[in-house]
Coordinates of C-alpha atoms and ligand atoms in Angstrom, one line a residue:
X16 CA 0.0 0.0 0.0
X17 CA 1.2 3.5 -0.9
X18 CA 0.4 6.3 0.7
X19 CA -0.4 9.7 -1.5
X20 CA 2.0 12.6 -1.0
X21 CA 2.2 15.6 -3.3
X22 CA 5.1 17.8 -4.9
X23 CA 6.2 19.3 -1.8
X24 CA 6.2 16.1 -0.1
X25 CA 8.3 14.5 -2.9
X26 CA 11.2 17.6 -3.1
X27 CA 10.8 17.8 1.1
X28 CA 12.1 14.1 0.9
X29 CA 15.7 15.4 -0.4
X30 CA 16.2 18.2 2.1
X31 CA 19.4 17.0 4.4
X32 CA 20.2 13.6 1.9
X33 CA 23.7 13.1 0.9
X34 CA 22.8 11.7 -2.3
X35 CA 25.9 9.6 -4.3
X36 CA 24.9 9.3 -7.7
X37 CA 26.6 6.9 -10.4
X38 CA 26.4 8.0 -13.9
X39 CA 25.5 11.8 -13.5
X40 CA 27.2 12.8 -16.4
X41 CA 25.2 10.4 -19.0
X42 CA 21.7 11.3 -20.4
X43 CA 19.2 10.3 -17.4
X44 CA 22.3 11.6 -14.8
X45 CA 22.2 15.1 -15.3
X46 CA 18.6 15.6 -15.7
X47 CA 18.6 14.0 -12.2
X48 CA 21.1 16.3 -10.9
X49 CA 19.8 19.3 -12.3
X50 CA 16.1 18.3 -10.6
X51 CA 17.3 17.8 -6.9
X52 CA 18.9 20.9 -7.1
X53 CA 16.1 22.9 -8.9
X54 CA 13.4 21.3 -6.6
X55 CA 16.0 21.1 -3.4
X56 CA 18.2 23.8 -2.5
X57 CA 18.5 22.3 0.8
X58 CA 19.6 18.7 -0.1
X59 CA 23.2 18.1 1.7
X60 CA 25.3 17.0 -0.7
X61 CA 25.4 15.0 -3.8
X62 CA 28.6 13.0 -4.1
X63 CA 29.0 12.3 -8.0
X64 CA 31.2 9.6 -9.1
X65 CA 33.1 10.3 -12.2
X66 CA 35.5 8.4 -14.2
X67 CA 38.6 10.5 -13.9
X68 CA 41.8 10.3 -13.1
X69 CA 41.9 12.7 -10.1
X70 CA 39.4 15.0 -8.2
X71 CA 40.7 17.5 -10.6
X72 CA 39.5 16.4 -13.6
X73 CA 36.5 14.9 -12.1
X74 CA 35.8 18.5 -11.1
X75 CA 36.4 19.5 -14.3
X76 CA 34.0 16.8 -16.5
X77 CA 31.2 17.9 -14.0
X78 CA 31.4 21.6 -14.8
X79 CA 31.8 20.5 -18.5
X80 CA 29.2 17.9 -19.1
X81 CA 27.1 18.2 -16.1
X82 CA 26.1 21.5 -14.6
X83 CA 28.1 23.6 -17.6
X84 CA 25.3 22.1 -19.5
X85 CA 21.6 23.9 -21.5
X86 CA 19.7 22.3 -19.0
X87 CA 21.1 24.2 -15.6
X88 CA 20.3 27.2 -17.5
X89 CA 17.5 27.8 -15.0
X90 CA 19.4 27.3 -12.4
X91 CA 21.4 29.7 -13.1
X92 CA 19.1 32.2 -13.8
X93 CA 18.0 31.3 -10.5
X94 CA 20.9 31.8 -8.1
X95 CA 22.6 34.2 -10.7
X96 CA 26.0 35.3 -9.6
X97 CA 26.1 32.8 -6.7
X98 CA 25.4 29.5 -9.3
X99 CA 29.2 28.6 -9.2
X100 CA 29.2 29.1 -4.9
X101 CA 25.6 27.1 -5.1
X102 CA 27.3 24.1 -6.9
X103 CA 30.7 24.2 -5.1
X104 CA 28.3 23.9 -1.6
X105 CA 26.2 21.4 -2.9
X106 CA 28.1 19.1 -5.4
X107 CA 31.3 16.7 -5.0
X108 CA 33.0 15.2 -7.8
X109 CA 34.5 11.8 -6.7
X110 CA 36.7 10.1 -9.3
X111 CA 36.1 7.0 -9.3
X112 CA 34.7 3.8 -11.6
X113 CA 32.2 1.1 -10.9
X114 CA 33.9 -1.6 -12.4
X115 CA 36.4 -1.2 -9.4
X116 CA 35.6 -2.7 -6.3
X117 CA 34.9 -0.1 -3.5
X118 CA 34.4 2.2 -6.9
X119 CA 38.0 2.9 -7.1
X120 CA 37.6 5.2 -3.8
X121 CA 40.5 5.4 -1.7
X122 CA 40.0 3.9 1.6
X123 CA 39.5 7.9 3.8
X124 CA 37.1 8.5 1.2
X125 CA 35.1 5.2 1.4
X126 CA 35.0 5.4 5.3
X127 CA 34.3 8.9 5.0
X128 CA 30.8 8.2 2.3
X129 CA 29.7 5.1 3.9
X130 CA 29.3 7.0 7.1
X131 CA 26.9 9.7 5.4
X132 CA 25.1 8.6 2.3
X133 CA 21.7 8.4 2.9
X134 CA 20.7 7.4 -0.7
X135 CA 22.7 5.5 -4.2
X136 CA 21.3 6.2 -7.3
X137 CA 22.7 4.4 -10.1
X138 CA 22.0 5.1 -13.6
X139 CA 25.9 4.1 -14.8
X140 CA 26.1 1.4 -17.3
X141 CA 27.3 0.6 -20.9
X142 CA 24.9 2.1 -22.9
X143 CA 27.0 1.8 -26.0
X144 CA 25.4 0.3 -29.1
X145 CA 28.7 -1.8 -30.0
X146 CA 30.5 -2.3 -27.1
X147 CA 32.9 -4.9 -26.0
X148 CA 31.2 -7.5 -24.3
X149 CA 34.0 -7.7 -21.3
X150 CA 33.9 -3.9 -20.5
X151 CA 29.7 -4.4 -21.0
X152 CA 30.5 -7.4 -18.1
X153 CA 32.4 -5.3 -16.1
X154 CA 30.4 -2.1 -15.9
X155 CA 27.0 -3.8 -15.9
X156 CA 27.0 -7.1 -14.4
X157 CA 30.3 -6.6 -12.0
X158 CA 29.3 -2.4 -11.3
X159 CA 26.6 -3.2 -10.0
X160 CA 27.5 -5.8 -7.6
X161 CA 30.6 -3.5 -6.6
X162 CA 27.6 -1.0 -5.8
X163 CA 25.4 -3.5 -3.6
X164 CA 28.7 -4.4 -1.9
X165 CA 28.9 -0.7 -1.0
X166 CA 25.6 0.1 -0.2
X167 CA 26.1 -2.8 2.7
X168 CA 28.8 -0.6 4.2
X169 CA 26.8 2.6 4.2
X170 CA 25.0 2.5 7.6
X171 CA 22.9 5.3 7.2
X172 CA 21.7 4.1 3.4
X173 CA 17.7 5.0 3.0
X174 CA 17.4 3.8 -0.4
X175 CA 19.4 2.4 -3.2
X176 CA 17.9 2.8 -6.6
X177 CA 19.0 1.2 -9.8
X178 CA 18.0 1.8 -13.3
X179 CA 18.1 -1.1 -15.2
X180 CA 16.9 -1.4 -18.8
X181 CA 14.1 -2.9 -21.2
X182 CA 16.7 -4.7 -23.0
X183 CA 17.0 -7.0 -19.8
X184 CA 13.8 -8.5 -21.7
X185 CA 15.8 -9.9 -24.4
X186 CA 12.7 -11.0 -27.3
X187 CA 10.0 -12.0 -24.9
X188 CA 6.4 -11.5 -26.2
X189 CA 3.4 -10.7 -24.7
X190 CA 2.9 -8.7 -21.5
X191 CA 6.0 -8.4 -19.7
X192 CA 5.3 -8.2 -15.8
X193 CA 6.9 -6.0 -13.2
X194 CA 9.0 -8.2 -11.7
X195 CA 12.7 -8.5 -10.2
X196 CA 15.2 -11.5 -11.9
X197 CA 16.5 -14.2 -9.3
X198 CA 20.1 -14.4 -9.3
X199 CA 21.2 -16.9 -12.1
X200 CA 17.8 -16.3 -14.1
X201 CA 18.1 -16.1 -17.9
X202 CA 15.8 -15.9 -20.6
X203 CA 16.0 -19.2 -22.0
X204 CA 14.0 -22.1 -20.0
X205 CA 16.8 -24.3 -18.6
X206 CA 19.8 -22.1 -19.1
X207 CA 21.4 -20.9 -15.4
X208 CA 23.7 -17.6 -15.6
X209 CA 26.6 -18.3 -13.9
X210 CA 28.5 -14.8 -13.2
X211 CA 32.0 -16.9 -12.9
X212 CA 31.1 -18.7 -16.1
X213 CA 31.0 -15.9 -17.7
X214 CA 34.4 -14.2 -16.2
X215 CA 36.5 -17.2 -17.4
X216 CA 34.7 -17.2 -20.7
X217 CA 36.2 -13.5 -20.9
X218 CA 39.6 -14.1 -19.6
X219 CA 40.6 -17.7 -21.8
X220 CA 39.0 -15.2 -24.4
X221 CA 41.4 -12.7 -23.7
X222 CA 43.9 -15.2 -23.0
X223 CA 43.3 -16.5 -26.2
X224 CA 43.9 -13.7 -28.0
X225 CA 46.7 -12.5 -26.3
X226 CA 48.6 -16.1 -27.1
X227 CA 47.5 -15.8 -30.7
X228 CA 50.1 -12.2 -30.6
X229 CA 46.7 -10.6 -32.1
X230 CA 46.7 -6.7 -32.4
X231 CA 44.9 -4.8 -29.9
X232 CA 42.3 -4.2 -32.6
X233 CA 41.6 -7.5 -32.9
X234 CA 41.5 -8.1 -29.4
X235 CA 38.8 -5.0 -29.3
X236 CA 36.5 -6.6 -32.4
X237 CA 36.6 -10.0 -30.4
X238 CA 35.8 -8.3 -27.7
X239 CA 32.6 -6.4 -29.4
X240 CA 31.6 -9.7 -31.6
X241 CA 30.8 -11.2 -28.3
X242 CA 28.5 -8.1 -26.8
X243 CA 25.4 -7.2 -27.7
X244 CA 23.9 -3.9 -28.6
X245 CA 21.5 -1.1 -28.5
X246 CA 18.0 3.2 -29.5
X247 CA 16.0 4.4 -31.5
X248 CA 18.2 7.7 -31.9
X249 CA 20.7 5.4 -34.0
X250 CA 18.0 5.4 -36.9
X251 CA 17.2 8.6 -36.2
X252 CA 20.7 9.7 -36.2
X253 CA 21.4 7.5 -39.4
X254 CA 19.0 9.1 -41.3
X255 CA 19.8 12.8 -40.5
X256 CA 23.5 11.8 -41.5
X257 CA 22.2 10.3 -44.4
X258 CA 24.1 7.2 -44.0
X259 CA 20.8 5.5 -43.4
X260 CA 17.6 5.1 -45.4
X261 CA 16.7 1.3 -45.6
X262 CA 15.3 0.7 -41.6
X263 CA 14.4 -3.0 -40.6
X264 CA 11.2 -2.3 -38.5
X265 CA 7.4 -3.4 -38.2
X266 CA 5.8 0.4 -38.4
X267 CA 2.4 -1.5 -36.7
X268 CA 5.0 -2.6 -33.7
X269 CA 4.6 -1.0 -30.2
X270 CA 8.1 0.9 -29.6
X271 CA 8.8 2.0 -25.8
X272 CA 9.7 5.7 -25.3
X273 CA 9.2 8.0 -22.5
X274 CA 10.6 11.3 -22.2
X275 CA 13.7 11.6 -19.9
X276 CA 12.2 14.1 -17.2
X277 CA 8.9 11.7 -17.0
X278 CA 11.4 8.8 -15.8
X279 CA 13.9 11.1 -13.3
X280 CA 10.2 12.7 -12.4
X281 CA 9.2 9.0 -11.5
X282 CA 12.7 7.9 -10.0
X283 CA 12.3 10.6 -7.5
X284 CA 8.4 9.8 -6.7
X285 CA 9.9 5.9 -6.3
X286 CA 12.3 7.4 -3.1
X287 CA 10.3 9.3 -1.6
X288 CA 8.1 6.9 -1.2
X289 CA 9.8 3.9 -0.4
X290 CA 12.8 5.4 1.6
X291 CA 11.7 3.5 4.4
X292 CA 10.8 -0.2 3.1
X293 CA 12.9 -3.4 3.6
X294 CA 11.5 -4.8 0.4
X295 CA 12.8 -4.5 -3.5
X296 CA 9.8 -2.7 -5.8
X297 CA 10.6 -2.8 -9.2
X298 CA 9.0 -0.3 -11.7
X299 CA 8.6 -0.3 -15.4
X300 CA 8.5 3.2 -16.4
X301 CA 7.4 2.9 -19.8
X302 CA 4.1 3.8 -22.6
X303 CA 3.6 0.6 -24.8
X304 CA 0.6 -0.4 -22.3
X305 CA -1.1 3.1 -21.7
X306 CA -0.5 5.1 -24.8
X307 CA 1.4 3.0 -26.9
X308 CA 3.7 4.0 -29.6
X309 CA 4.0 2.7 -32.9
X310 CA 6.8 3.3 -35.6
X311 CA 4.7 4.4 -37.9
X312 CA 3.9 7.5 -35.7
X313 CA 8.0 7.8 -35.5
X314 CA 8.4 6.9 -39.2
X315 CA 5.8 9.9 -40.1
X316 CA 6.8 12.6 -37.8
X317 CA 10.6 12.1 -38.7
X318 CA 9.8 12.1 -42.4
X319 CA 8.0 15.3 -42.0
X320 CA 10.6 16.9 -39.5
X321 CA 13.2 16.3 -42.3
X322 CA 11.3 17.3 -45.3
X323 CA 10.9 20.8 -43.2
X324 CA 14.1 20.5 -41.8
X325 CA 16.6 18.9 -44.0
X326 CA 20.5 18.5 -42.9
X327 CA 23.0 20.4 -44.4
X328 CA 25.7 19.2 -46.6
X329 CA 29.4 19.2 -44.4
X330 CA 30.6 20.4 -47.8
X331 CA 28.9 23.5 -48.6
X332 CA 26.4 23.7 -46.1
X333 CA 23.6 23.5 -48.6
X334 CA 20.8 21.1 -47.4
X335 CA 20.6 17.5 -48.8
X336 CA 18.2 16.2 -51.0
X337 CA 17.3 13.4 -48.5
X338 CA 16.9 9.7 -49.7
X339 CA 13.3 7.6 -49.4
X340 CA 12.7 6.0 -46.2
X341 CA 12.2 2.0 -47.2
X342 CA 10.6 0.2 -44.0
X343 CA 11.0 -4.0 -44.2
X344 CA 9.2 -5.7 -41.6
X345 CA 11.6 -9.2 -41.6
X346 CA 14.8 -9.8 -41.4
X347 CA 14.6 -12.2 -44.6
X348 CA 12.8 -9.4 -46.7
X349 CA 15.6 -7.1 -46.0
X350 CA 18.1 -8.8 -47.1
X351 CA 16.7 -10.4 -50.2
X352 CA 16.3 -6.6 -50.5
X353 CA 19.8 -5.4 -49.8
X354 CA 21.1 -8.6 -52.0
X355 CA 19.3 -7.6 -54.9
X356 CA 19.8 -3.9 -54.8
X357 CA 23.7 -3.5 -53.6
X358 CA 25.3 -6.8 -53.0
X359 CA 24.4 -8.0 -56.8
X360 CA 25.5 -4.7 -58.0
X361 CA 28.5 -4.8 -55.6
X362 CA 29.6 -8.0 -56.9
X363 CA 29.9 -7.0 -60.6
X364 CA 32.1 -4.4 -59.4
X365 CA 34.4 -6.4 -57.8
X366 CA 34.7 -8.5 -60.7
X367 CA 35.4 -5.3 -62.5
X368 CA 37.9 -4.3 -60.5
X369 CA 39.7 -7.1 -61.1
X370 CA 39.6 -6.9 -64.7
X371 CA 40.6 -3.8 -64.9
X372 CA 43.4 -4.0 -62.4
X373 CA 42.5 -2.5 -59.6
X374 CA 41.2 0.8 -61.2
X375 CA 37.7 0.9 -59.0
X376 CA 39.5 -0.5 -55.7
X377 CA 38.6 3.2 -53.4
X378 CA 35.2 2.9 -55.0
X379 CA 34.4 -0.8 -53.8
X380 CA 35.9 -0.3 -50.8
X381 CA 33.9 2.1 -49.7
X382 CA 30.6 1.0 -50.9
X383 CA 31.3 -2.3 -49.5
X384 CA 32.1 -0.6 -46.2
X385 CA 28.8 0.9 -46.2
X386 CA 26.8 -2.3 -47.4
X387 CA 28.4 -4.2 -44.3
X388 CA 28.0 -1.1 -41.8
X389 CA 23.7 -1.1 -42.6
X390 CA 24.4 -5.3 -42.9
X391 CA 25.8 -5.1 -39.7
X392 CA 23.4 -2.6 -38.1
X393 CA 20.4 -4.2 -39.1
X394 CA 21.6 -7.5 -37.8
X395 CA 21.8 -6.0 -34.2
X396 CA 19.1 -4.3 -33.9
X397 CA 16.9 -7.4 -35.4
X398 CA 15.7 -8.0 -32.5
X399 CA 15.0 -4.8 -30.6
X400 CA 13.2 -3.3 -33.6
X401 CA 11.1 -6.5 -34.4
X402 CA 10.6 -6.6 -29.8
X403 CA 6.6 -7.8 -29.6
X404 CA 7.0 -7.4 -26.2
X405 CA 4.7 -5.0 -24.1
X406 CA 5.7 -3.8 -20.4
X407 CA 3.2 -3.8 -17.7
X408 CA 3.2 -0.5 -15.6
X409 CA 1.2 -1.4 -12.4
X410 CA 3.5 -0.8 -9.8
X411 CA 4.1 2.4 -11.8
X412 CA 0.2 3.1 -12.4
X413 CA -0.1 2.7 -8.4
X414 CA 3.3 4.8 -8.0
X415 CA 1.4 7.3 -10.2
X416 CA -1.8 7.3 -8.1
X417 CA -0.5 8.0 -5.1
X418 CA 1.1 11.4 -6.5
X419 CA -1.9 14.0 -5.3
X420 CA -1.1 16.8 -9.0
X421 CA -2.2 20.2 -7.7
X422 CA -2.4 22.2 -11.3
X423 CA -2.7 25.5 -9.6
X424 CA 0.4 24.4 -7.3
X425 CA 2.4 22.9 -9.8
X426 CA 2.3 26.3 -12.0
X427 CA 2.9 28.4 -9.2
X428 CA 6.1 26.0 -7.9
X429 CA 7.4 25.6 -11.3
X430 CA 7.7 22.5 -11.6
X431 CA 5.8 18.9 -10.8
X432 CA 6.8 15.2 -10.7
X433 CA 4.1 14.2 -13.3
X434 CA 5.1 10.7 -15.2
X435 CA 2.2 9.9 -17.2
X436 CA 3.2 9.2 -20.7
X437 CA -0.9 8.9 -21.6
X438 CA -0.1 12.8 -21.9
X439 CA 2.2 12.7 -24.2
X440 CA 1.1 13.3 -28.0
X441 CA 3.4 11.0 -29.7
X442 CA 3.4 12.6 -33.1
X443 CA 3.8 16.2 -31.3
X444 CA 6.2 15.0 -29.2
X445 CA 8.7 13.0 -32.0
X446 CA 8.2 16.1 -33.8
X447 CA 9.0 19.4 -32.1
X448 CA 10.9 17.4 -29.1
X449 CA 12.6 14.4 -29.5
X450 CA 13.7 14.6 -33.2
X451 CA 15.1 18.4 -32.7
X452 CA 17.0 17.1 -29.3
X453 CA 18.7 14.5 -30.7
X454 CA 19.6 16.3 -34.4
X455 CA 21.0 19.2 -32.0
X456 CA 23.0 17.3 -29.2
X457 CA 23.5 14.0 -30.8
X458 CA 24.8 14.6 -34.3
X459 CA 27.6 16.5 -34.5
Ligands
NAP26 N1 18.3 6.9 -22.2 C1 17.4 6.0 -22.4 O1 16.6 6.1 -23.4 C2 17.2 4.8 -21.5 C3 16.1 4.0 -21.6 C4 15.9 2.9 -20.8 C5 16.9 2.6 -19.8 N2 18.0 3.4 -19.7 C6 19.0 3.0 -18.7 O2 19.2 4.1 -17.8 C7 20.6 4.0 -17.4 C8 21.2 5.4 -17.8 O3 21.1 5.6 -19.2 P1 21.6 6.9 -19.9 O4 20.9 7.0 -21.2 O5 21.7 8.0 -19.0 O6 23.1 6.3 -20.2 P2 24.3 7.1 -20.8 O7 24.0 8.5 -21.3 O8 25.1 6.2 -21.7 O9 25.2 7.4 -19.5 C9 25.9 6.3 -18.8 C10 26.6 6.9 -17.6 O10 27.2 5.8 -16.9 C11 28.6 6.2 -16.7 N3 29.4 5.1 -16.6 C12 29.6 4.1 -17.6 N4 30.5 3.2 -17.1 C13 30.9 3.6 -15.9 C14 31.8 3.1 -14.9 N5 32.5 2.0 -15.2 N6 32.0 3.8 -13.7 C15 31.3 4.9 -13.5 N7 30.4 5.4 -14.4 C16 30.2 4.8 -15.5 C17 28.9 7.1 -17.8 O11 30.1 7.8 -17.5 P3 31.1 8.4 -18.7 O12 30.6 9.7 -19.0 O13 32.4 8.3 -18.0 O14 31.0 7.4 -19.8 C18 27.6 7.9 -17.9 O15 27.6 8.9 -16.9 C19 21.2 2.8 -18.2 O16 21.2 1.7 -17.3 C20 20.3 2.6 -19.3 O17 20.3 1.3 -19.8 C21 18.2 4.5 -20.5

């Protein structure tokens, strides 16, 4: 049973926390920074962990990529003049990395943090589309048990929250309940996950590799051949650069977006109200079972956002004539597809080549560079664009009832904790919001 509470009751929750937060300076991070210290002038500290080499430079990537960033522009506006005294007071750059145990923290500063942190937020992880599958171990599987490990030392600890990810869902179907994994679980009926299993499988790999006198690129492809990958902002991206117009996808399929500062509005809903359970609650904050989201809706409001928007040309700055979107909904079509419109062609041009000694050799090269790079793409993203599965939201539906919205208050606070994607208007939205944030921050 939750009980209601409202916005002041929510940002009251934060006054007096010492807050460490893992992963401030990624996407979700900084929006959560920059909302505990909008909403919460009087919240303690917040400790934010930082890959760096020293507290210099940690200090340094924080006013760079974290509160040197658009969105503390209120915040600034706010405290004026006294914005750099605000965050010196309020915000600590630790340098440190997850995939350490004790997060790389020197033993004075680990004493010193699990004696006051009253709450660990972690929103670090591998996020990367093609990453290495042992740094994608290390950061995601091995970070976050160095983080449990640390939360058991903090004795004043209210509330640990993780964000995890839909991708945990692998290619489930159907309606995917709220619920946590056991330790071990996998997808796959009968198949146990053994965490050391996995660790030798990296190091003989590595081993192997090492043995074989292999290049450190190699070693770094081997390493990526055995992760696995990632948004929708790649097509998105893909397109605007130009480098993509073939998308494998099923327009009628459910895709599931919600805006960033819906989920840091419902992380912080989540700790106020559970700071004091026991228990594990695990929340799906997500839109494909209240106002779901189909690619046709992202498909149509990209198309139009380009067609009144079109890139420009690196060259001479002149906008490009942009190519036709072509949508495939299987795997097999697209590559019957791709086979018949490039790799045929691309053959005869090998062949060519030979014959003519090598005369076409920078031409093939590079179209067969970019036949393998959309190959290679649409391979990974198989099955994340072709996902039938659809999340339940209960937990989240009841996390969302108990949050009493005052209009009237809200607009007079200015700001509210609201997470409801059913009012979101996905065409709207894709349109003037996402599309123009990700062309603007994303593709340079
Ligand atoms: N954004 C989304 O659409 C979305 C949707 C669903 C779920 N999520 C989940 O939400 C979480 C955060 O996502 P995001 O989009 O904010 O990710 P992001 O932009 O890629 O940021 C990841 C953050 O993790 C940090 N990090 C990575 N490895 C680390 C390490 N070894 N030690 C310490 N910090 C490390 C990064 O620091 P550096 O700057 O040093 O790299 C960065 O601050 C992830 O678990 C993601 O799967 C995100």
């Amino acid at each position: 049973m939750i009980g209601e509470l409202d916005a002041d009751a929510v940002a009251g929750y934060f006054r007096g926390k010492s807050i460490l937060i893992i992963g401030s300076t990624g996407f979700l991070g900084k929006v959560l920074v920059e909302k505990i210290l909008r909403v919460q002038p009087d919240v303690k500290k917040l400790f934010l962990l930082i890959r760096a080499a020293g507290v210099e430079s940690a200090k340094h990537r924080v006013e760079t990529e974290v509160t040197g960033r658009e969105i503390f522009q209120v915040l600034k506006e706010k405290h004026g003049d006294r914005f750099d005294d605000f965050i010196q007071e309020k915000v600590c750059p630790l340098a440190g990395d997850i995939v350490y145990k004790n997060l790389g923290l020197d033993h004075a500063k680990l004493t010193e943090l699990s004696k006051g942190i009253n709450i660990i937020v972690n929103g670090a992880a591998t996020t990367n589309f093609y990453e290495r599958y042992d740094v994608a171990f290390d950061t995601n599987v091995m970070g976050a048990k160095h983080i449990c490990e640390f939360a058991k030392r903090c004795n004043k600890l209210k509330m640990l929250l993780h964000v995890s990810t839909a991708y945990v869902a692998g290619e489930q179907e159907g309606i995917l309940p709220e619920k946590p994994f056991l330790l071990g679980e996998t997808l796959r009926e009968g198949v146990h996950l053994d965490i050391e299993s996995e660790l030798n499988l990296i190091q003989e790999t590595r081993r192997e590799v090492e043995a074989n006198c292999y290049s450190e690129r190699v070693e770094k492809r081997t390493m990526k051949e055995l992760g696995l990958k990632r948004t929708i902002d790649s097509f998105i991206i893909g397109y605007a650069k130009q480098a993509l117009s073939i998308f494998l996808v099923d327009l009628d399929l459910i895709m599931d977006v919600v805006p960033g500062d819906m989920v840091v509005n419902a992380m912080m809903v989540a700790m106020a109200v559970h700071s004091e359970d026991q228990g594990q609650s695990i929340y799906h904050v997500t839109s494909s079972l209240r106002n779901p989201a189909p690619y046709a809706v992202l498909a149509d409001s990209g198309g139009r956002y380009f067609l009144h928007n079109p890139p420009c040309s690196k060259k001479n700055g002149e906008p490009v004539r942009l190519s036709r979107m072509r949508f495939f909904r299987t795997l097999p079509r697209f590559r019957a597809y791709m086979a018949v419109k490039f790799r045929l062609p691309l053959e005869i041009l090998r062949l060519l080549n030979i014959a003519l000694f090598g005369a076409f050799s920078r031409r093939y090269g590079e179209l067969s560079r970019k036949y393998r790079y959309v190959m290679h793409v649409a391979e990974l993203y198989a099955p994340y664009a072709l996902f039938k599965g659809c999340f339940d939201d209960t937990n989240t539906e009841r996390l969302r009832a108990a949050l009493k919205a005052n209009k009237e208050q809200n607009k007079s606070r200015g700001y509210d904790f609201g997470f409801d994607p059913k009012s979101v208007d996905w065409d709207n939205y894709f349109y003037s919001v996402h599309i123009p944030g990700v062309v603007k921050y994303l593709c340079d």
